[in-house]
Amino acid sequence: GAGVSQSPSNKVTEKGKDVELRCDPISGHTALYWYRQSLGQGLEFLIYFQGNSAPDKSGLPSDRFSAERTGGSVSTLTIQRTQQEDSAVYLCASSLGGQALSSPQHFGDGTRLSIL
Amino acid sequence: GNSVTQMEGPVTLSEEAFLTINCTYTATGYPSLFWYVQYPGEGLQLLLKATKADDKGSNKGFEATYRKETTSFHLEKGSVQVSDSAVYFCAQTSGTYKYIFGTGTRLKVLA
């Protein structure tokens, strides 16, 4: 597609359940990022992929959070044993990679996650 | 470390008013600077960028000038419209993969 696609757009689940969020980046973009945006907050960096590898996972809040990317394309962010504080909008972005100076990020519309 | 600081919102203006949203940064070296906009219910979109000192980024009537001497990248628009109501994020990157975003400034334009 023309842009970054995220699914689902909304997810409501009960506390303690696992959730999987999907991101389909722009074709040819080697860099992929996940961010979390909580109500009234800025963007919290979670993880960065270059190709299939994740050189920076420093933003993942706990070991309940994990992410993978396969085929240098689609990425999934998994949250296990969800807690209410996980409620937020999860944004995915992709870019051409290489030098970030000349490679702006392109964002998806996000997944709004609500934990009951 | 590197950081981005934006003025706190919300900013409420009447239609056709002049807009300034302040953004300052700290960085080692010479980062590229960006403004992103997030319309209600949507993801962030790149609004404009500047890659070196004194560059002016512009788009959709918005402008921002990269000021190295004041480490600033303030966003301006001469006459805002209701459709400009959104959250605006200032961001920098210093040549690695890492982007650093400000906390965002919500703009509300009243008809």
PDB file of N, CA and C in Angstrom, chain B:
ATOM      1  N   GLY B   1      22.147  14.774  27.433  1.00  0.00           N
ATOM      2  CA  GLY B   1      21.782  14.097  26.198  1.00  0.00           C
ATOM      3  C   GLY B   1      20.940  14.984  25.320  1.00  0.00           C
ATOM      4  N   ASN B   2      20.657  14.508  24.124  1.00  0.00           N
ATOM      5  CA  ASN B   2      19.839  15.268  23.187  1.00  0.00           C
ATOM      6  C   ASN B   2      18.394  15.333  23.649  1.00  0.00           C
ATOM      7  N   SER B   3      17.766  16.470  23.404  1.00  0.00           N
ATOM      8  CA  SER B   3      16.377  16.631  23.837  1.00  0.00           C
ATOM      9  C   SER B   3      15.665  17.659  22.972  1.00  0.00           C
ATOM     10  N   VAL B   4      14.343  17.671  23.085  1.00  0.00           N
ATOM     11  CA  VAL B   4      13.495  18.650  22.410  1.00  0.00           C
ATOM     12  C   VAL B   4      12.486  19.169  23.426  1.00  0.00           C
ATOM     13  N   THR B   5      12.349  20.472  23.498  1.00  0.00           N
ATOM     14  CA  THR B   5      11.404  21.089  24.431  1.00  0.00           C
ATOM     15  C   THR B   5      10.424  21.959  23.650  1.00  0.00           C
ATOM     16  N   GLN B   6       9.138  21.695  23.852  1.00  0.00           N
ATOM     17  CA  GLN B   6       8.097  22.476  23.191  1.00  0.00           C
ATOM     18  C   GLN B   6       7.297  23.250  24.219  1.00  0.00           C
ATOM     19  N   MET B   7       6.695  24.329  23.767  1.00  0.00           N
ATOM     20  CA  MET B   7       5.805  25.074  24.647  1.00  0.00           C
ATOM     21  C   MET B   7       4.606  24.202  24.972  1.00  0.00           C
ATOM     22  N   GLU B   8       4.111  24.343  26.180  1.00  0.00           N
ATOM     23  CA  GLU B   8       2.975  23.548  26.590  1.00  0.00           C
ATOM     24  C   GLU B   8       1.700  24.108  25.995  1.00  0.00           C
ATOM     25  N   GLY B   9       0.787  23.232  25.710  1.00  0.00           N
ATOM     26  CA  GLY B   9      -0.503  23.675  25.236  1.00  0.00           C
ATOM     27  C   GLY B   9      -1.546  23.538  26.320  1.00  0.00           C
ATOM     28  N   PRO B  10      -2.796  23.579  25.970  1.00  0.00           N
ATOM     29  CA  PRO B  10      -3.233  23.843  24.607  1.00  0.00           C
ATOM     30  C   PRO B  10      -3.133  25.317  24.237  1.00  0.00           C
ATOM     31  N   VAL B  11      -2.992  25.538  22.935  1.00  0.00           N
ATOM     32  CA  VAL B  11      -3.003  26.886  22.389  1.00  0.00           C
ATOM     33  C   VAL B  11      -4.350  27.068  21.696  1.00  0.00           C
ATOM     34  N   THR B  12      -5.074  28.079  22.088  1.00  0.00           N
ATOM     35  CA  THR B  12      -6.390  28.353  21.503  1.00  0.00           C
ATOM     36  C   THR B  12      -6.338  29.701  20.800  1.00  0.00           C
ATOM     37  N   LEU B  13      -6.679  29.697  19.503  1.00  0.00           N
ATOM     38  CA  LEU B  13      -6.647  30.914  18.701  1.00  0.00           C
ATOM     39  C   LEU B  13      -7.936  31.061  17.923  1.00  0.00           C
ATOM     40  N   SER B  14      -8.226  32.274  17.549  1.00  0.00           N
ATOM     41  CA  SER B  14      -9.331  32.525  16.628  1.00  0.00           C
ATOM     42  C   SER B  14      -8.836  32.362  15.198  1.00  0.00           C
ATOM     43  N   GLU B  15      -9.747  32.025  14.330  1.00  0.00           N
ATOM     44  CA  GLU B  15      -9.399  31.875  12.910  1.00  0.00           C
ATOM     45  C   GLU B  15      -8.744  33.163  12.405  1.00  0.00           C
ATOM     46  N   GLU B  16      -7.716  33.000  11.569  1.00  0.00           N
ATOM     47  CA  GLU B  16      -6.939  34.083  10.954  1.00  0.00           C
ATOM     48  C   GLU B  16      -5.921  34.703  11.903  1.00  0.00           C
ATOM     49  N   ALA B  17      -5.797  34.190  13.112  1.00  0.00           N
ATOM     50  CA  ALA B  17      -4.774  34.704  14.032  1.00  0.00           C
ATOM     51  C   ALA B  17      -3.404  34.188  13.634  1.00  0.00           C
ATOM     52  N   PHE B  18      -2.366  34.836  14.155  1.00  0.00           N
ATOM     53  CA  PHE B  18      -0.989  34.415  13.921  1.00  0.00           C
ATOM     54  C   PHE B  18      -0.600  33.355  14.939  1.00  0.00           C
ATOM     55  N   LEU B  19       0.090  32.336  14.445  1.00  0.00           N
ATOM     56  CA  LEU B  19       0.481  31.228  15.305  1.00  0.00           C
ATOM     57  C   LEU B  19       1.998  31.157  15.464  1.00  0.00           C
ATOM     58  N   THR B  20       2.436  30.982  16.697  1.00  0.00           N
ATOM     59  CA  THR B  20       3.819  30.595  16.972  1.00  0.00           C
ATOM     60  C   THR B  20       3.792  29.462  17.985  1.00  0.00           C
ATOM     61  N   ILE B  21       4.472  28.387  17.689  1.00  0.00           N
ATOM     62  CA  ILE B  21       4.688  27.304  18.654  1.00  0.00           C
ATOM     63  C   ILE B  21       6.208  27.172  18.820  1.00  0.00           C
ATOM     64  N   ASN B  22       6.658  27.402  20.046  1.00  0.00           N
ATOM     65  CA  ASN B  22       8.104  27.398  20.298  1.00  0.00           C
ATOM     66  C   ASN B  22       8.663  25.988  20.433  1.00  0.00           C
ATOM     67  N   CYS B  23       9.870  25.817  19.901  1.00  0.00           N
ATOM     68  CA  CYS B  23      10.589  24.554  20.032  1.00  0.00           C
ATOM     69  C   CYS B  23      12.072  24.869  20.168  1.00  0.00           C
ATOM     70  N   THR B  24      12.697  24.331  21.191  1.00  0.00           N
ATOM     71  CA  THR B  24      14.142  24.428  21.343  1.00  0.00           C
ATOM     72  C   THR B  24      14.712  23.039  21.494  1.00  0.00           C
ATOM     73  N   TYR B  25      15.987  22.910  21.185  1.00  0.00           N
ATOM     74  CA  TYR B  25      16.604  21.582  21.233  1.00  0.00           C
ATOM     75  C   TYR B  25      17.970  21.667  21.885  1.00  0.00           C
ATOM     76  N   THR B  26      18.433  20.549  22.386  1.00  0.00           N
ATOM     77  CA  THR B  26      19.825  20.382  22.790  1.00  0.00           C
ATOM     78  C   THR B  26      20.363  19.202  22.010  1.00  0.00           C
ATOM     79  N   ALA B  27      21.571  19.359  21.508  1.00  0.00           N
ATOM     80  CA  ALA B  27      22.159  18.287  20.697  1.00  0.00           C
ATOM     81  C   ALA B  27      23.664  18.469  20.636  1.00  0.00           C
ATOM     82  N   THR B  28      24.360  17.367  20.489  1.00  0.00           N
ATOM     83  CA  THR B  28      25.772  17.429  20.135  1.00  0.00           C
ATOM     84  C   THR B  28      25.824  17.358  18.617  1.00  0.00           C
ATOM     85  N   GLY B  29      26.553  18.254  18.014  1.00  0.00           N
ATOM     86  CA  GLY B  29      26.597  18.265  16.566  1.00  0.00           C
ATOM     87  C   GLY B  29      25.453  19.070  15.971  1.00  0.00           C
ATOM     88  N   TYR B  30      25.091  18.720  14.756  1.00  0.00           N
ATOM     89  CA  TYR B  30      24.112  19.503  14.003  1.00  0.00           C
ATOM     90  C   TYR B  30      22.976  18.605  13.533  1.00  0.00           C
ATOM     91  N   PRO B  31      21.912  18.579  14.320  1.00  0.00           N
ATOM     92  CA  PRO B  31      20.816  17.671  13.969  1.00  0.00           C
ATOM     93  C   PRO B  31      19.984  18.195  12.807  1.00  0.00           C
ATOM     94  N   SER B  32      19.187  17.333  12.241  1.00  0.00           N
ATOM     95  CA  SER B  32      18.078  17.743  11.387  1.00  0.00           C
ATOM     96  C   SER B  32      16.859  17.947  12.274  1.00  0.00           C
ATOM     97  N   LEU B  33      16.011  18.884  11.886  1.00  0.00           N
ATOM     98  CA  LEU B  33      14.860  19.250  12.705  1.00  0.00           C
ATOM     99  C   LEU B  33      13.580  19.089  11.897  1.00  0.00           C
ATOM    100  N   PHE B  34      12.531  18.676  12.583  1.00  0.00           N
ATOM    101  CA  PHE B  34      11.265  18.361  11.922  1.00  0.00           C
ATOM    102  C   PHE B  34      10.096  18.913  12.733  1.00  0.00           C
ATOM    103  N   TRP B  35       9.016  19.193  12.029  1.00  0.00           N
ATOM    104  CA  TRP B  35       7.711  19.378  12.656  1.00  0.00           C
ATOM    105  C   TRP B  35       6.773  18.339  12.057  1.00  0.00           C
ATOM    106  N   TYR B  36       6.110  17.607  12.967  1.00  0.00           N
ATOM    107  CA  TYR B  36       5.092  16.660  12.570  1.00  0.00           C
ATOM    108  C   TYR B  36       3.751  17.167  13.092  1.00  0.00           C
ATOM    109  N   VAL B  37       2.662  16.799  12.390  1.00  0.00           N
ATOM    110  CA  VAL B  37       1.323  17.184  12.816  1.00  0.00           C
ATOM    111  C   VAL B  37       0.470  15.922  12.939  1.00  0.00           C
ATOM    112  N   GLN B  38      -0.350  15.904  13.962  1.00  0.00           N
ATOM    113  CA  GLN B  38      -1.262  14.769  14.188  1.00  0.00           C
ATOM    114  C   GLN B  38      -2.687  15.295  14.262  1.00  0.00           C
ATOM    115  N   TYR B  39      -3.459  15.046  13.202  1.00  0.00           N
ATOM    116  CA  TYR B  39      -4.860  15.438  13.182  1.00  0.00           C
ATOM    117  C   TYR B  39      -5.667  14.424  13.996  1.00  0.00           C
ATOM    118  N   PRO B  40      -6.816  14.821  14.497  1.00  0.00           N
ATOM    119  CA  PRO B  40      -7.604  13.928  15.363  1.00  0.00           C
ATOM    120  C   PRO B  40      -7.839  12.565  14.719  1.00  0.00           C
ATOM    121  N   GLY B  41      -7.529  11.516  15.471  1.00  0.00           N
ATOM    122  CA  GLY B  41      -7.778  10.161  15.003  1.00  0.00           C
ATOM    123  C   GLY B  41      -6.796   9.641  13.976  1.00  0.00           C
ATOM    124  N   GLU B  42      -5.754  10.386  13.701  1.00  0.00           N
ATOM    125  CA  GLU B  42      -4.790   9.967  12.683  1.00  0.00           C
ATOM    126  C   GLU B  42      -3.391   9.826  13.275  1.00  0.00           C
ATOM    127  N   GLY B  43      -2.499   9.227  12.483  1.00  0.00           N
ATOM    128  CA  GLY B  43      -1.096   9.155  12.873  1.00  0.00           C
ATOM    129  C   GLY B  43      -0.383  10.457  12.552  1.00  0.00           C
ATOM    130  N   LEU B  44       0.877  10.525  12.923  1.00  0.00           N
ATOM    131  CA  LEU B  44       1.664  11.733  12.668  1.00  0.00           C
ATOM    132  C   LEU B  44       2.019  11.842  11.189  1.00  0.00           C
ATOM    133  N   GLN B  45       2.021  13.071  10.706  1.00  0.00           N
ATOM    134  CA  GLN B  45       2.442  13.338   9.336  1.00  0.00           C
ATOM    135  C   GLN B  45       3.565  14.368   9.369  1.00  0.00           C
ATOM    136  N   LEU B  46       4.545  14.167   8.506  1.00  0.00           N
ATOM    137  CA  LEU B  46       5.606  15.159   8.408  1.00  0.00           C
ATOM    138  C   LEU B  46       5.039  16.456   7.847  1.00  0.00           C
ATOM    139  N   LEU B  47       5.271  17.561   8.532  1.00  0.00           N
ATOM    140  CA  LEU B  47       4.787  18.863   8.080  1.00  0.00           C
ATOM    141  C   LEU B  47       5.902  19.611   7.337  1.00  0.00           C
ATOM    142  N   LEU B  48       7.080  19.682   7.964  1.00  0.00           N
ATOM    143  CA  LEU B  48       8.207  20.337   7.314  1.00  0.00           C
ATOM    144  C   LEU B  48       9.495  19.923   8.009  1.00  0.00           C
ATOM    145  N   LYS B  49      10.618  20.206   7.346  1.00  0.00           N
ATOM    146  CA  LYS B  49      11.901  19.851   7.944  1.00  0.00           C
ATOM    147  C   LYS B  49      12.971  20.839   7.499  1.00  0.00           C
ATOM    148  N   ALA B  50      14.080  20.845   8.243  1.00  0.00           N
ATOM    149  CA  ALA B  50      15.249  21.640   7.889  1.00  0.00           C
ATOM    150  C   ALA B  50      16.480  20.854   8.304  1.00  0.00           C
ATOM    151  N   THR B  51      17.453  20.800   7.440  1.00  0.00           N
ATOM    152  CA  THR B  51      18.593  19.922   7.692  1.00  0.00           C
ATOM    153  C   THR B  51      19.868  20.661   8.075  1.00  0.00           C
ATOM    154  N   LYS B  52      19.908  21.982   7.933  1.00  0.00           N
ATOM    155  CA  LYS B  52      21.105  22.702   8.361  1.00  0.00           C
ATOM    156  C   LYS B  52      20.734  24.114   8.804  1.00  0.00           C
ATOM    157  N   ALA B  53      21.677  24.732   9.489  1.00  0.00           N
ATOM    158  CA  ALA B  53      21.452  26.051  10.062  1.00  0.00           C
ATOM    159  C   ALA B  53      21.009  27.048   8.994  1.00  0.00           C
ATOM    160  N   ASP B  54      20.032  27.867   9.367  1.00  0.00           N
ATOM    161  CA  ASP B  54      19.452  28.929   8.541  1.00  0.00           C
ATOM    162  C   ASP B  54      18.506  28.411   7.465  1.00  0.00           C
ATOM    163  N   ASP B  55      18.377  27.098   7.343  1.00  0.00           N
ATOM    164  CA  ASP B  55      17.372  26.534   6.438  1.00  0.00           C
ATOM    165  C   ASP B  55      15.988  26.909   6.930  1.00  0.00           C
ATOM    166  N   LYS B  56      15.077  27.154   6.000  1.00  0.00           N
ATOM    167  CA  LYS B  56      13.680  27.378   6.353  1.00  0.00           C
ATOM    168  C   LYS B  56      12.861  26.264   5.731  1.00  0.00           C
ATOM    169  N   GLY B  57      12.147  25.550   6.574  1.00  0.00           N
ATOM    170  CA  GLY B  57      11.199  24.559   6.085  1.00  0.00           C
ATOM    171  C   GLY B  57       9.831  25.213   5.966  1.00  0.00           C
ATOM    172  N   SER B  58       9.062  24.834   4.930  1.00  0.00           N
ATOM    173  CA  SER B  58       7.734  25.409   4.769  1.00  0.00           C
ATOM    174  C   SER B  58       6.815  24.411   4.109  1.00  0.00           C
ATOM    175  N   ASN B  59       5.526  24.505   4.491  1.00  0.00           N
ATOM    176  CA  ASN B  59       4.512  23.625   3.914  1.00  0.00           C
ATOM    177  C   ASN B  59       3.152  24.082   4.415  1.00  0.00           C
ATOM    178  N   LYS B  60       2.180  24.116   3.548  1.00  0.00           N
ATOM    179  CA  LYS B  60       0.788  24.440   3.891  1.00  0.00           C
ATOM    180  C   LYS B  60       0.676  25.771   4.636  1.00  0.00           C
ATOM    181  N   GLY B  61       1.539  26.711   4.349  1.00  0.00           N
ATOM    182  CA  GLY B  61       1.489  28.013   4.992  1.00  0.00           C
ATOM    183  C   GLY B  61       2.265  28.081   6.293  1.00  0.00           C
ATOM    184  N   PHE B  62       2.752  26.943   6.766  1.00  0.00           N
ATOM    185  CA  PHE B  62       3.577  26.896   7.976  1.00  0.00           C
ATOM    186  C   PHE B  62       5.047  27.077   7.591  1.00  0.00           C
ATOM    187  N   GLU B  63       5.792  27.714   8.505  1.00  0.00           N
ATOM    188  CA  GLU B  63       7.231  27.894   8.308  1.00  0.00           C
ATOM    189  C   GLU B  63       7.965  27.680   9.619  1.00  0.00           C
ATOM    190  N   ALA B  64       9.227  27.236   9.495  1.00  0.00           N
ATOM    191  CA  ALA B  64      10.096  27.163  10.672  1.00  0.00           C
ATOM    192  C   ALA B  64      11.519  27.340  10.185  1.00  0.00           C
ATOM    193  N   THR B  65      12.312  28.131  10.902  1.00  0.00           N
ATOM    194  CA  THR B  65      13.686  28.396  10.521  1.00  0.00           C
ATOM    195  C   THR B  65      14.633  27.792  11.547  1.00  0.00           C
ATOM    196  N   TYR B  66      15.616  27.076  11.083  1.00  0.00           N
ATOM    197  CA  TYR B  66      16.632  26.413  11.903  1.00  0.00           C
ATOM    198  C   TYR B  66      17.600  27.487  12.390  1.00  0.00           C
ATOM    199  N   ARG B  67      17.539  27.796  13.693  1.00  0.00           N
ATOM    200  CA  ARG B  67      18.389  28.828  14.288  1.00  0.00           C
ATOM    201  C   ARG B  67      19.414  28.171  15.196  1.00  0.00           C
ATOM    202  N   LYS B  68      20.640  28.075  14.707  1.00  0.00           N
ATOM    203  CA  LYS B  68      21.695  27.416  15.493  1.00  0.00           C
ATOM    204  C   LYS B  68      22.083  28.253  16.706  1.00  0.00           C
ATOM    205  N   GLU B  69      22.057  29.576  16.544  1.00  0.00           N
ATOM    206  CA  GLU B  69      22.521  30.437  17.626  1.00  0.00           C
ATOM    207  C   GLU B  69      21.599  30.394  18.841  1.00  0.00           C
ATOM    208  N   THR B  70      20.323  30.148  18.591  1.00  0.00           N
ATOM    209  CA  THR B  70      19.372  30.056  19.696  1.00  0.00           C
ATOM    210  C   THR B  70      18.863  28.632  19.896  1.00  0.00           C
ATOM    211  N   THR B  71      19.425  27.691  19.173  1.00  0.00           N
ATOM    212  CA  THR B  71      18.989  26.270  19.185  1.00  0.00           C
ATOM    213  C   THR B  71      17.470  26.176  19.181  1.00  0.00           C
ATOM    214  N   SER B  72      16.868  26.817  18.182  1.00  0.00           N
ATOM    215  CA  SER B  72      15.410  26.851  18.118  1.00  0.00           C
ATOM    216  C   SER B  72      14.915  26.506  16.733  1.00  0.00           C
ATOM    217  N   PHE B  73      13.640  26.123  16.684  1.00  0.00           N
ATOM    218  CA  PHE B  73      12.980  25.760  15.418  1.00  0.00           C
ATOM    219  C   PHE B  73      11.489  26.044  15.608  1.00  0.00           C
ATOM    220  N   HIS B  74      11.154  27.297  15.813  1.00  0.00           N
ATOM    221  CA  HIS B  74       9.784  27.691  16.127  1.00  0.00           C
ATOM    222  C   HIS B  74       8.889  27.583  14.901  1.00  0.00           C
ATOM    223  N   LEU B  75       7.701  27.081  15.107  1.00  0.00           N
ATOM    224  CA  LEU B  75       6.722  26.919  14.026  1.00  0.00           C
ATOM    225  C   LEU B  75       5.828  28.154  13.967  1.00  0.00           C
ATOM    226  N   GLU B  76       5.614  28.680  12.753  1.00  0.00           N
ATOM    227  CA  GLU B  76       4.792  29.877  12.590  1.00  0.00           C
ATOM    228  C   GLU B  76       3.828  29.706  11.422  1.00  0.00           C
ATOM    229  N   LYS B  77       2.677  30.380  11.561  1.00  0.00           N
ATOM    230  CA  LYS B  77       1.741  30.486  10.445  1.00  0.00           C
ATOM    231  C   LYS B  77       1.039  31.820  10.573  1.00  0.00           C
ATOM    232  N   GLY B  78       0.919  32.510   9.457  1.00  0.00           N
ATOM    233  CA  GLY B  78       0.401  33.864   9.504  1.00  0.00           C
ATOM    234  C   GLY B  78      -1.089  33.954   9.764  1.00  0.00           C
ATOM    235  N   SER B  79      -1.858  32.960   9.344  1.00  0.00           N
ATOM    236  CA  SER B  79      -3.309  33.030   9.459  1.00  0.00           C
ATOM    237  C   SER B  79      -3.846  31.606   9.583  1.00  0.00           C
ATOM    238  N   VAL B  80      -4.179  31.220  10.813  1.00  0.00           N
ATOM    239  CA  VAL B  80      -4.604  29.827  11.027  1.00  0.00           C
ATOM    240  C   VAL B  80      -6.065  29.630  10.640  1.00  0.00           C
ATOM    241  N   GLN B  81      -6.379  28.403  10.322  1.00  0.00           N
ATOM    242  CA  GLN B  81      -7.738  28.003   9.972  1.00  0.00           C
ATOM    243  C   GLN B  81      -8.220  26.940  10.953  1.00  0.00           C
ATOM    244  N   VAL B  82      -9.523  26.762  11.005  1.00  0.00           N
ATOM    245  CA  VAL B  82     -10.086  25.733  11.885  1.00  0.00           C
ATOM    246  C   VAL B  82      -9.475  24.365  11.570  1.00  0.00           C
ATOM    247  N   SER B  83      -9.224  24.122  10.305  1.00  0.00           N
ATOM    248  CA  SER B  83      -8.669  22.833   9.874  1.00  0.00           C
ATOM    249  C   SER B  83      -7.229  22.598  10.347  1.00  0.00           C
ATOM    250  N   ASP B  84      -6.603  23.620  10.890  1.00  0.00           N
ATOM    251  CA  ASP B  84      -5.244  23.464  11.438  1.00  0.00           C
ATOM    252  C   ASP B  84      -5.256  22.899  12.855  1.00  0.00           C
ATOM    253  N   SER B  85      -6.425  22.757  13.435  1.00  0.00           N
ATOM    254  CA  SER B  85      -6.535  22.212  14.791  1.00  0.00           C
ATOM    255  C   SER B  85      -5.962  20.806  14.816  1.00  0.00           C
ATOM    256  N   ALA B  86      -4.962  20.599  15.644  1.00  0.00           N
ATOM    257  CA  ALA B  86      -4.232  19.335  15.667  1.00  0.00           C
ATOM    258  C   ALA B  86      -3.204  19.406  16.790  1.00  0.00           C
ATOM    259  N   VAL B  87      -2.435  18.340  16.925  1.00  0.00           N
ATOM    260  CA  VAL B  87      -1.299  18.340  17.846  1.00  0.00           C
ATOM    261  C   VAL B  87      -0.019  18.419  17.017  1.00  0.00           C
ATOM    262  N   TYR B  88       0.869  19.306  17.380  1.00  0.00           N
ATOM    263  CA  TYR B  88       2.098  19.542  16.627  1.00  0.00           C
ATOM    264  C   TYR B  88       3.295  19.069  17.456  1.00  0.00           C
ATOM    265  N   PHE B  89       4.156  18.276  16.812  1.00  0.00           N
ATOM    266  CA  PHE B  89       5.331  17.710  17.470  1.00  0.00           C
ATOM    267  C   PHE B  89       6.594  18.216  16.783  1.00  0.00           C
ATOM    268  N   CYS B  90       7.506  18.710  17.591  1.00  0.00           N
ATOM    269  CA  CYS B  90       8.838  19.058  17.116  1.00  0.00           C
ATOM    270  C   CYS B  90       9.744  17.848  17.340  1.00  0.00           C
ATOM    271  N   ALA B  91      10.685  17.616  16.436  1.00  0.00           N
ATOM    272  CA  ALA B  91      11.549  16.431  16.563  1.00  0.00           C
ATOM    273  C   ALA B  91      12.924  16.735  15.991  1.00  0.00           C
ATOM    274  N   GLN B  92      13.905  15.967  16.454  1.00  0.00           N
ATOM    275  CA  GLN B  92      15.251  16.091  15.907  1.00  0.00           C
ATOM    276  C   GLN B  92      15.841  14.705  15.684  1.00  0.00           C
ATOM    277  N   THR B  93      16.796  14.658  14.796  1.00  0.00           N
ATOM    278  CA  THR B  93      17.612  13.457  14.658  1.00  0.00           C
ATOM    279  C   THR B  93      19.028  13.889  14.322  1.00  0.00           C
ATOM    280  N   SER B  94      19.973  13.138  14.860  1.00  0.00           N
ATOM    281  CA  SER B  94      21.366  13.574  14.747  1.00  0.00           C
ATOM    282  C   SER B  94      22.200  12.660  13.872  1.00  0.00           C
ATOM    283  N   GLY B  95      21.557  11.974  12.958  1.00  0.00           N
ATOM    284  CA  GLY B  95      22.333  11.208  12.001  1.00  0.00           C
ATOM    285  C   GLY B  95      22.386   9.732  12.290  1.00  0.00           C
ATOM    286  N   THR B  96      21.926   9.359  13.484  1.00  0.00           N
ATOM    287  CA  THR B  96      21.761   7.936  13.733  1.00  0.00           C
ATOM    288  C   THR B  96      20.313   7.602  13.395  1.00  0.00           C
ATOM    289  N   TYR B  97      19.826   6.507  13.833  1.00  0.00           N
ATOM    290  CA  TYR B  97      18.443   6.139  13.563  1.00  0.00           C
ATOM    291  C   TYR B  97      17.479   6.864  14.487  1.00  0.00           C
ATOM    292  N   LYS B  98      18.015   7.399  15.582  1.00  0.00           N
ATOM    293  CA  LYS B  98      17.131   7.809  16.682  1.00  0.00           C
ATOM    294  C   LYS B  98      16.504   9.180  16.426  1.00  0.00           C
ATOM    295  N   TYR B  99      15.183   9.214  16.544  1.00  0.00           N
ATOM    296  CA  TYR B  99      14.442  10.467  16.505  1.00  0.00           C
ATOM    297  C   TYR B  99      14.032  10.812  17.930  1.00  0.00           C
ATOM    298  N   ILE B 100      14.112  12.073  18.271  1.00  0.00           N
ATOM    299  CA  ILE B 100      13.686  12.527  19.587  1.00  0.00           C
ATOM    300  C   ILE B 100      12.555  13.516  19.379  1.00  0.00           C
ATOM    301  N   PHE B 101      11.419  13.212  19.984  1.00  0.00           N
ATOM    302  CA  PHE B 101      10.224  14.031  19.812  1.00  0.00           C
ATOM    303  C   PHE B 101       9.966  14.862  21.064  1.00  0.00           C
ATOM    304  N   GLY B 102       9.401  16.046  20.855  1.00  0.00           N
ATOM    305  CA  GLY B 102       8.873  16.809  21.962  1.00  0.00           C
ATOM    306  C   GLY B 102       7.550  16.209  22.422  1.00  0.00           C
ATOM    307  N   THR B 103       6.990  16.786  23.451  1.00  0.00           N
ATOM    308  CA  THR B 103       5.763  16.222  24.035  1.00  0.00           C
ATOM    309  C   THR B 103       4.507  16.622  23.284  1.00  0.00           C
ATOM    310  N   GLY B 104       4.647  17.497  22.294  1.00  0.00           N
ATOM    311  CA  GLY B 104       3.487  17.878  21.499  1.00  0.00           C
ATOM    312  C   GLY B 104       2.785  19.109  22.041  1.00  0.00           C
ATOM    313  N   THR B 105       2.237  19.906  21.150  1.00  0.00           N
ATOM    314  CA  THR B 105       1.456  21.092  21.526  1.00  0.00           C
ATOM    315  C   THR B 105       0.124  21.018  20.809  1.00  0.00           C
ATOM    316  N   ARG B 106      -0.937  21.021  21.596  1.00  0.00           N
ATOM    317  CA  ARG B 106      -2.279  20.955  20.995  1.00  0.00           C
ATOM    318  C   ARG B 106      -2.716  22.355  20.598  1.00  0.00           C
ATOM    319  N   LEU B 107      -3.147  22.485  19.343  1.00  0.00           N
ATOM    320  CA  LEU B 107      -3.674  23.745  18.816  1.00  0.00           C
ATOM    321  C   LEU B 107      -5.167  23.595  18.554  1.00  0.00           C
ATOM    322  N   LYS B 108      -5.935  24.528  19.070  1.00  0.00           N
ATOM    323  CA  LYS B 108      -7.365  24.574  18.785  1.00  0.00           C
ATOM    324  C   LYS B 108      -7.680  25.928  18.163  1.00  0.00           C
ATOM    325  N   VAL B 109      -8.267  25.894  16.981  1.00  0.00           N
ATOM    326  CA  VAL B 109      -8.623  27.125  16.279  1.00  0.00           C
ATOM    327  C   VAL B 109     -10.136  27.247  16.263  1.00  0.00           C
ATOM    328  N   LEU B 110     -10.616  28.376  16.741  1.00  0.00           N
ATOM    329  CA  LEU B 110     -12.058  28.615  16.844  1.00  0.00           C
ATOM    330  C   LEU B 110     -12.545  29.464  15.674  1.00  0.00           C
ATOM    331  N   ALA B 111     -13.701  29.088  15.129  1.00  0.00           N
ATOM    332  CA  ALA B 111     -14.278  29.840  14.008  1.00  0.00           C
ATOM    333  C   ALA B 111     -14.789  31.198  14.461  1.00  0.00           C
TER     334      ALA B 111
END
